Short mmCIF file of C-alpha atoms in Angstrom, two decimals:
data_model
loop_
_atom_site.label_atom_id
_atom_site.label_comp_id
_atom_site.label_asym_id
_atom_site.label_seq_id
_atom_site.Cartn_x
_atom_site.Cartn_y
_atom_site.Cartn_z
CA ALA A 1 -116.47 -12.98 -23.08
CA ALA A 2 -118.01 -9.42 -22.94
CA MET A 3 -121.80 -8.53 -24.10
CA GLY A 4 -121.47 -7.14 -26.94
CA ILE A 5 -124.19 -3.60 -27.15
CA GLY A 6 -127.45 -4.88 -29.74
CA ARG A 7 -129.76 -2.43 -30.93
CA ASP A 8 -132.63 -4.86 -32.75
CA SER A 9 -135.68 -4.62 -31.61
CA ARG A 10 -136.10 -9.57 -32.44
CA HIS A 11 -135.31 -9.73 -28.80
CA LYS A 12 -138.40 -7.33 -27.70
CA HIS A 13 -142.10 -8.71 -27.41
CA TYR A 14 -145.09 -8.22 -28.70
CA LYS A 15 -147.63 -5.37 -27.85
CA THR A 16 -149.77 -7.42 -26.72
CA GLY A 17 -147.04 -9.63 -23.96
CA GLY A 18 -145.99 -12.34 -25.89
CA ARG A 19 -142.56 -13.67 -27.38
CA SER A 20 -141.01 -14.09 -30.99
CA LYS A 21 -138.63 -16.77 -31.05
CA THR A 22 -135.44 -15.95 -32.62
CA SER A 23 -134.41 -17.39 -35.61
CA ILE A 24 -132.23 -15.17 -36.01
CA LYS A 25 -128.39 -13.93 -34.32
CA LYS A 26 -126.97 -10.82 -33.91
CA ARG A 27 -126.25 -9.13 -37.24
CA LYS A 28 -123.37 -6.22 -37.20
CA TYR A 29 -125.65 -3.70 -38.40
CA GLU A 30 -127.48 -4.53 -35.36
CA MET A 31 -124.35 -3.05 -33.25
CA GLY A 32 -124.33 -0.58 -30.54
CA ARG A 33 -120.74 1.14 -28.89
CA PRO A 34 -120.80 2.23 -25.19
CA ALA A 35 -121.51 5.72 -25.33
CA THR A 36 -118.18 7.91 -25.08
CA LEU A 37 -118.78 10.82 -21.88
CA CYS A 38 -116.86 13.33 -23.43
CA LYS A 39 -114.53 14.92 -20.55
CA LEU A 40 -113.49 18.67 -19.90
CA GLY A 41 -109.74 18.82 -19.52
CA SER A 42 -107.01 18.99 -22.34
CA LYS A 43 -107.54 17.86 -26.02
CA ARG A 44 -107.56 13.77 -26.95
CA VAL A 45 -109.77 12.53 -29.28
CA ARG A 46 -110.10 8.77 -31.19
CA PRO A 47 -110.95 7.68 -34.43
CA VAL A 48 -113.57 5.03 -34.95
CA ARG A 49 -113.73 2.85 -37.62
CA CYS A 50 -117.71 2.91 -38.92
CA ARG A 51 -120.18 0.82 -41.39
CA GLY A 52 -119.71 1.85 -44.78
CA GLY A 53 -115.86 2.97 -44.22
CA ASN A 54 -116.93 5.95 -42.45
CA MET A 55 -115.37 7.66 -40.32
CA LYS A 56 -116.52 8.70 -36.33
CA TYR A 57 -114.57 10.44 -33.90
CA ARG A 58 -114.61 10.34 -30.10
CA ALA A 59 -113.30 13.08 -27.86
CA LEU A 60 -112.76 11.95 -24.80
CA ARG A 61 -112.07 15.42 -24.32
CA LEU A 62 -112.03 18.74 -24.44
CA ASP A 63 -111.01 22.01 -23.33
CA SER A 64 -111.80 24.76 -25.92
CA GLY A 65 -114.52 24.69 -29.50
CA ASN A 66 -115.76 27.51 -31.31
CA TYR A 67 -119.10 29.71 -29.87
CA ALA A 68 -121.10 31.78 -32.27
CA TRP A 69 -122.38 35.04 -30.98
CA GLY A 70 -125.78 34.41 -32.80
CA SER A 71 -127.08 38.30 -32.21
CA GLU A 72 -123.16 40.03 -34.16
CA ASN A 73 -122.68 37.47 -36.17
CA VAL A 74 -119.48 36.54 -34.77
CA THR A 75 -117.87 32.85 -34.33
CA LYS A 76 -115.12 33.03 -32.25
CA LYS A 77 -112.25 29.95 -31.04
CA VAL A 78 -112.72 30.33 -27.17
CA ARG A 79 -111.62 27.72 -23.66
CA ILE A 80 -114.33 26.11 -22.04
CA LEU A 81 -114.86 26.86 -18.25
CA ASP A 82 -116.63 24.75 -16.48
CA VAL A 83 -120.20 22.88 -16.93
CA VAL A 84 -122.82 23.84 -14.43
CA TYR A 85 -126.04 22.82 -15.95
CA ASN A 86 -127.74 20.02 -17.81
CA ALA A 87 -131.45 18.40 -18.26
CA SER A 88 -130.61 15.02 -18.02
CA SER A 89 -128.25 15.21 -14.83
CA ASN A 90 -127.22 16.24 -12.35
CA GLU A 91 -123.94 14.00 -12.15
CA LEU A 92 -123.04 14.39 -15.29
CA VAL A 93 -122.61 18.93 -14.40
CA ARG A 94 -121.09 17.20 -11.45
CA THR A 95 -117.88 15.18 -13.34
CA LYS A 96 -118.15 18.12 -15.99
CA THR A 97 -119.56 16.01 -19.25
CA LEU A 98 -119.54 17.14 -22.08
CA LEU A 99 -122.78 16.53 -24.20
CA LYS A 100 -124.97 18.24 -26.79
CA ASN A 101 -127.57 20.96 -25.24
CA THR A 102 -125.42 21.46 -21.72
CA VAL A 103 -124.98 24.43 -20.82
CA ILE A 104 -121.12 25.69 -20.23
CA GLN A 105 -119.02 28.59 -19.11
CA ILE A 106 -116.36 29.84 -21.82
CA ASP A 107 -113.97 32.63 -22.16
CA ALA A 108 -115.64 35.72 -23.09
CA GLN A 109 -112.66 37.39 -23.52
CA PRO A 110 -112.14 36.58 -27.09
CA PHE A 111 -116.08 38.49 -27.69
CA LYS A 112 -114.79 40.80 -25.97
CA GLN A 113 -111.37 42.37 -28.21
CA TRP A 114 -113.70 42.18 -31.34
CA TYR A 115 -116.29 43.87 -30.16
CA LEU A 116 -114.17 46.65 -29.23
CA LYS A 117 -111.95 46.14 -32.55
CA LYS A 118 -115.55 46.87 -34.21
CA PHE A 119 -117.22 49.01 -31.66
CA GLY A 120 -114.59 50.41 -30.19
CA MET A 121 -116.33 49.87 -26.81
CA GLU A 122 -114.50 48.03 -23.68
CA LEU A 123 -117.62 45.34 -22.58
CA GLY A 124 -118.21 44.45 -18.79
CA LYS A 125 -116.11 47.70 -17.72
CA LYS A 126 -117.22 49.97 -15.11
CA ALA A 127 -116.91 54.20 -16.17
CA LYS A 128 -114.97 55.26 -13.98
CA LYS A 129 -113.99 59.06 -13.53
CA GLY A 130 -110.04 58.50 -14.38
CA GLU A 131 -111.11 55.87 -16.89
CA LYS A 132 -112.00 58.98 -19.03
CA LYS A 133 -108.35 59.68 -20.02
CA ASP A 134 -108.03 56.05 -21.39
CA ASP A 135 -109.95 56.22 -24.08
CA ALA A 136 -108.84 60.03 -25.35
CA ALA A 137 -105.49 57.68 -25.01
CA ASP A 138 -107.28 55.34 -27.74
CA GLU A 139 -108.43 57.18 -29.76
CA GLU A 140 -105.38 59.28 -30.79
CA LYS A 141 -103.76 55.75 -31.76
CA ARG A 142 -107.15 55.24 -34.39
CA SER A 143 -108.08 57.47 -36.85
CA ARG A 144 -110.31 59.47 -37.93
CA HIS A 145 -111.94 57.88 -40.00
CA VAL A 146 -112.04 54.86 -37.64
CA LEU A 147 -114.11 56.19 -35.55
CA PHE A 148 -116.42 57.58 -36.98
CA LYS A 149 -117.31 54.24 -37.97
CA GLN A 150 -117.57 53.35 -34.76
CA LYS A 151 -119.45 55.63 -33.57
CA ALA A 152 -122.09 55.24 -35.87
CA ARG A 153 -121.91 51.27 -35.49
CA ALA A 154 -122.13 51.65 -31.60
CA SER A 155 -125.57 54.33 -32.09
CA LYS A 156 -127.16 51.39 -33.26
CA GLN A 157 -125.82 48.79 -31.44
CA LYS A 158 -128.25 47.24 -28.24
CA LEU A 159 -126.49 45.05 -26.20
CA ASP A 160 -129.20 42.75 -24.26
CA PRO A 161 -128.57 43.48 -19.73
CA ALA A 162 -128.22 39.99 -19.16
CA LEU A 163 -125.37 39.54 -21.84
CA GLU A 164 -123.55 42.30 -20.81
CA GLU A 165 -123.09 41.70 -17.01
CA GLN A 166 -122.02 37.99 -17.57
CA PHE A 167 -118.61 39.84 -19.60
CA GLN A 168 -117.85 41.86 -16.48
CA SER A 169 -117.17 38.85 -14.56
CA GLY A 170 -115.34 37.15 -18.29
CA ARG A 171 -117.74 34.60 -17.74
CA LEU A 172 -120.57 33.52 -20.52
CA LEU A 173 -123.72 30.80 -21.08
CA ALA A 174 -123.04 28.57 -24.17
CA CYS A 175 -124.94 26.15 -24.82
CA ILE A 176 -123.28 22.73 -27.05
CA ALA A 177 -125.32 22.10 -30.24
CA SER A 178 -122.64 20.03 -31.54
CA ARG A 179 -122.11 15.71 -30.29
CA PRO A 180 -117.91 15.07 -29.16
CA GLY A 181 -118.30 11.43 -28.96
CA GLN A 182 -119.44 11.37 -32.45
CA SER A 183 -117.91 14.69 -34.02
CA GLY A 184 -114.97 15.12 -32.08
CA ARG A 185 -115.97 18.36 -31.19
CA CYS A 186 -117.51 20.30 -28.77
CA ASP A 187 -119.18 24.16 -30.66
CA GLY A 188 -122.32 26.02 -29.53
CA TYR A 189 -123.08 29.35 -28.95
CA ILE A 190 -123.66 31.97 -26.79
CA LEU A 191 -126.76 32.21 -25.10
CA GLU A 192 -129.27 35.04 -25.95
CA GLY A 193 -132.88 36.40 -24.49
CA GLU A 194 -136.19 34.05 -23.04
CA GLU A 195 -133.45 31.14 -23.80
CA LEU A 196 -130.71 32.92 -21.71
CA VAL A 197 -133.79 33.61 -18.79
CA PHE A 198 -134.61 30.60 -19.24
CA TYR A 199 -131.54 28.36 -17.74
CA LYS A 200 -130.28 32.28 -15.57
CA ARG A 201 -133.21 30.60 -13.90
CA LYS A 202 -132.87 27.15 -13.48
CA LEU A 203 -129.19 27.95 -12.30
CA GLU A 204 -130.79 30.35 -9.11
CA LYS A 205 -132.96 27.14 -8.95
CA LYS A 206 -130.47 25.02 -8.58
CA LYS A 207 -127.91 27.59 -5.89
CA LYS A 208 -131.25 27.52 -3.45
CA ALA A 209 -131.61 23.84 -3.60
#
């Protein structure tokens, strides 16, 4: 029979180096299970019955999740495109493993559409001379009331340049906040501010190496 995973400390040495006598066998409440290591792929989740009849949801593969844009207070369900950084091991990046606190790339489209609707501005679009006419055409489709509301919002709006740059490529850097192997979900938040600067620096360093 395969050996089980135990999380007991009875088998360990004392601080002074002595062994403790095992007067007791392994117990079910000390049981551990093998790590899932959820991969990037079409959704595959398995339920696991746990102690007390509780359920855990083992995500074996996932390809989407809910991601929050903190500064704008908006959350959208988006596709996960790629795994780019993991602090514990590059091996996890190579195998595209989704774990908590992994830095990934997500699809920017749902956030672009929301931004356009709220502020009337298209993100990641470089303004050219010929495109001003298109904006005018868009303005005709919207009522004056909506236009004024969007202009008022846009006048107070300030977007992080590092984030705006990412919208041009259509991919945003995000961090996973949930535990896919426990909850069966891969949710998180878009990286902004100092955190974004920190991970960008890490990625550049990795590229040079």
